[in-house]
Amino acid sequence: MNLIKVFLLTVLLAGGGAALGGFAGTNIGAGGLLVGGFLAGTIFVVVGGYLSAKFRWITPDQRLWCILGAAFGFALAWMVALATIMTPYALIAASILVGVGAVLGAVVGVSPHAKT
């Protein structure tokens, strides 16, 4: 149940961060939309990992792995979004990669020796 919350949180934060960063970056110049969206989305992915650990949805040991997985998923989603920019359903599907990366990272970050 908690991994579903991690999934939803990271998808929403990454998408919202990318949108806000892209909006703010449009004032910078031609590439500002892309760079602003990528940087802000990545920052929000990190915030999502910290919030997931703070809400105790994941353990502190899983936090780094969750952030790395979500950041990798966000990078993949960014590339998919650039390739399919005119297809709205592909953009939504690409954002799911962020949540999948976060959950996979959190699962990989569980030590088999940890006491539960």
Tab-separated table of C-alpha atoms in Angstrom:
chain	number	residue	atom	x	y	z
A	1	MET	CA	0.000	0.000	0.000
A	2	ASN	CA	2.794	2.433	0.814
A	3	LEU	CA	4.522	1.840	-2.518
A	4	ILE	CA	1.336	2.944	-4.264
A	5	LYS	CA	1.561	6.204	-2.325
A	6	VAL	CA	5.227	6.569	-3.300
A	7	PHE	CA	4.262	5.950	-6.938
A	8	LEU	CA	1.506	8.562	-6.930
A	9	LEU	CA	3.550	11.138	-5.029
A	10	THR	CA	6.538	10.929	-7.349
A	11	VAL	CA	4.403	10.998	-10.507
A	12	LEU	CA	2.493	14.051	-9.320
A	13	LEU	CA	5.544	15.915	-8.034
A	14	ALA	CA	7.651	15.198	-11.118
A	15	GLY	CA	4.864	16.205	-13.492
A	16	GLY	CA	4.030	19.324	-11.530
A	17	GLY	CA	7.672	20.264	-11.156
A	18	ALA	CA	8.342	19.801	-14.850
A	19	ALA	CA	5.323	21.925	-15.728
A	20	LEU	CA	6.304	24.703	-13.317
A	21	GLY	CA	9.921	24.624	-14.435
A	22	GLY	CA	8.925	24.698	-18.079
A	23	PHE	CA	6.609	27.610	-17.439
A	24	ALA	CA	9.330	29.510	-15.603
A	25	GLY	CA	11.913	28.613	-18.236
A	26	THR	CA	9.956	30.066	-21.144
A	27	ASN	CA	11.118	33.533	-20.090
A	28	ILE	CA	14.780	32.536	-20.347
A	29	GLY	CA	14.980	31.777	-24.034
A	30	ALA	CA	14.523	29.127	-26.699
A	31	GLY	CA	15.778	26.173	-24.659
A	32	GLY	CA	14.510	27.490	-21.355
A	33	LEU	CA	11.331	25.436	-21.487
A	34	LEU	CA	13.231	22.176	-21.845
A	35	VAL	CA	15.998	22.964	-19.374
A	36	GLY	CA	13.651	24.485	-16.805
A	37	GLY	CA	11.273	21.541	-17.001
A	38	PHE	CA	14.066	19.022	-16.646
A	39	LEU	CA	15.784	20.761	-13.741
A	40	ALA	CA	12.621	21.499	-11.788
A	41	GLY	CA	11.248	18.005	-12.414
A	42	THR	CA	14.471	16.466	-11.154
A	43	ILE	CA	14.422	18.642	-8.042
A	44	PHE	CA	10.833	17.643	-7.343
A	45	VAL	CA	11.755	13.962	-7.761
A	46	VAL	CA	14.344	14.398	-5.005
A	47	VAL	CA	11.737	16.130	-2.845
A	48	GLY	CA	9.392	13.198	-3.473
A	49	GLY	CA	11.990	10.757	-2.170
A	50	TYR	CA	12.544	12.789	0.965
A	51	LEU	CA	8.812	13.177	1.574
A	52	SER	CA	8.239	9.453	1.095
A	53	ALA	CA	10.815	8.741	3.779
A	54	LYS	CA	9.425	11.469	6.045
A	55	PHE	CA	5.905	10.033	5.765
A	56	ARG	CA	7.438	6.599	6.564
A	57	TRP	CA	6.240	5.050	3.328
A	58	ILE	CA	9.810	3.878	2.773
A	59	THR	CA	12.718	3.437	5.173
A	60	PRO	CA	15.568	5.947	5.292
A	61	ASP	CA	17.822	3.272	3.737
A	62	GLN	CA	15.506	3.086	0.727
A	63	ARG	CA	15.418	6.842	0.170
A	64	LEU	CA	18.543	7.085	-1.988
A	65	TRP	CA	17.488	4.147	-4.140
A	66	CYS	CA	13.997	5.553	-4.527
A	67	ILE	CA	15.409	8.916	-5.632
A	68	LEU	CA	17.849	7.297	-8.069
A	69	GLY	CA	15.119	5.125	-9.566
A	70	ALA	CA	12.730	8.049	-9.896
A	71	ALA	CA	15.438	10.256	-11.431
A	72	PHE	CA	16.263	7.555	-13.974
A	73	GLY	CA	12.555	7.158	-14.721
A	74	PHE	CA	12.226	10.923	-15.079
A	75	ALA	CA	15.122	11.039	-17.543
A	76	LEU	CA	13.460	8.299	-19.593
A	77	ALA	CA	10.102	10.066	-19.379
A	78	TRP	CA	11.715	13.313	-20.518
A	79	MET	CA	13.163	11.593	-23.590
A	80	VAL	CA	9.844	9.907	-24.394
A	81	ALA	CA	8.013	13.200	-23.946
A	82	LEU	CA	10.386	14.944	-26.330
A	83	ALA	CA	9.928	12.227	-28.937
A	84	THR	CA	6.127	12.193	-28.638
A	85	ILE	CA	5.420	15.827	-27.820
A	86	MET	CA	2.300	16.024	-29.987
A	87	THR	CA	0.640	12.925	-28.487
A	88	PRO	CA	-0.999	13.690	-25.139
A	89	TYR	CA	-1.541	10.047	-24.169
A	90	ALA	CA	2.133	9.290	-24.690
A	91	LEU	CA	3.022	12.178	-22.376
A	92	ILE	CA	0.791	10.745	-19.661
A	93	ALA	CA	2.239	7.278	-20.179
A	94	ALA	CA	5.764	8.708	-19.996
A	95	SER	CA	5.068	10.232	-16.591
A	96	ILE	CA	4.276	6.762	-15.265
A	97	LEU	CA	7.942	5.880	-15.792
A	98	VAL	CA	8.840	8.175	-12.903
A	99	GLY	CA	6.639	6.313	-10.456
A	100	VAL	CA	7.768	2.930	-11.712
A	101	GLY	CA	11.392	3.988	-11.265
A	102	ALA	CA	10.726	5.195	-7.735
A	103	VAL	CA	8.978	1.977	-6.720
A	104	LEU	CA	11.621	-0.233	-8.322
A	105	GLY	CA	14.337	1.796	-6.618
A	106	ALA	CA	12.601	1.448	-3.264
A	107	VAL	CA	12.240	-2.303	-3.751
A	108	VAL	CA	15.901	-2.678	-4.736
A	109	GLY	CA	16.905	-0.584	-1.729
A	110	VAL	CA	15.474	-3.084	0.760
A	111	SER	CA	18.225	-5.030	2.437
A	112	PRO	CA	17.491	-8.749	2.810
A	113	HIS	CA	19.151	-8.506	6.237
A	114	ALA	CA	16.990	-5.674	7.513
A	115	LYS	CA	14.756	-6.455	10.454
A	116	THR	CA	11.123	-5.619	9.837
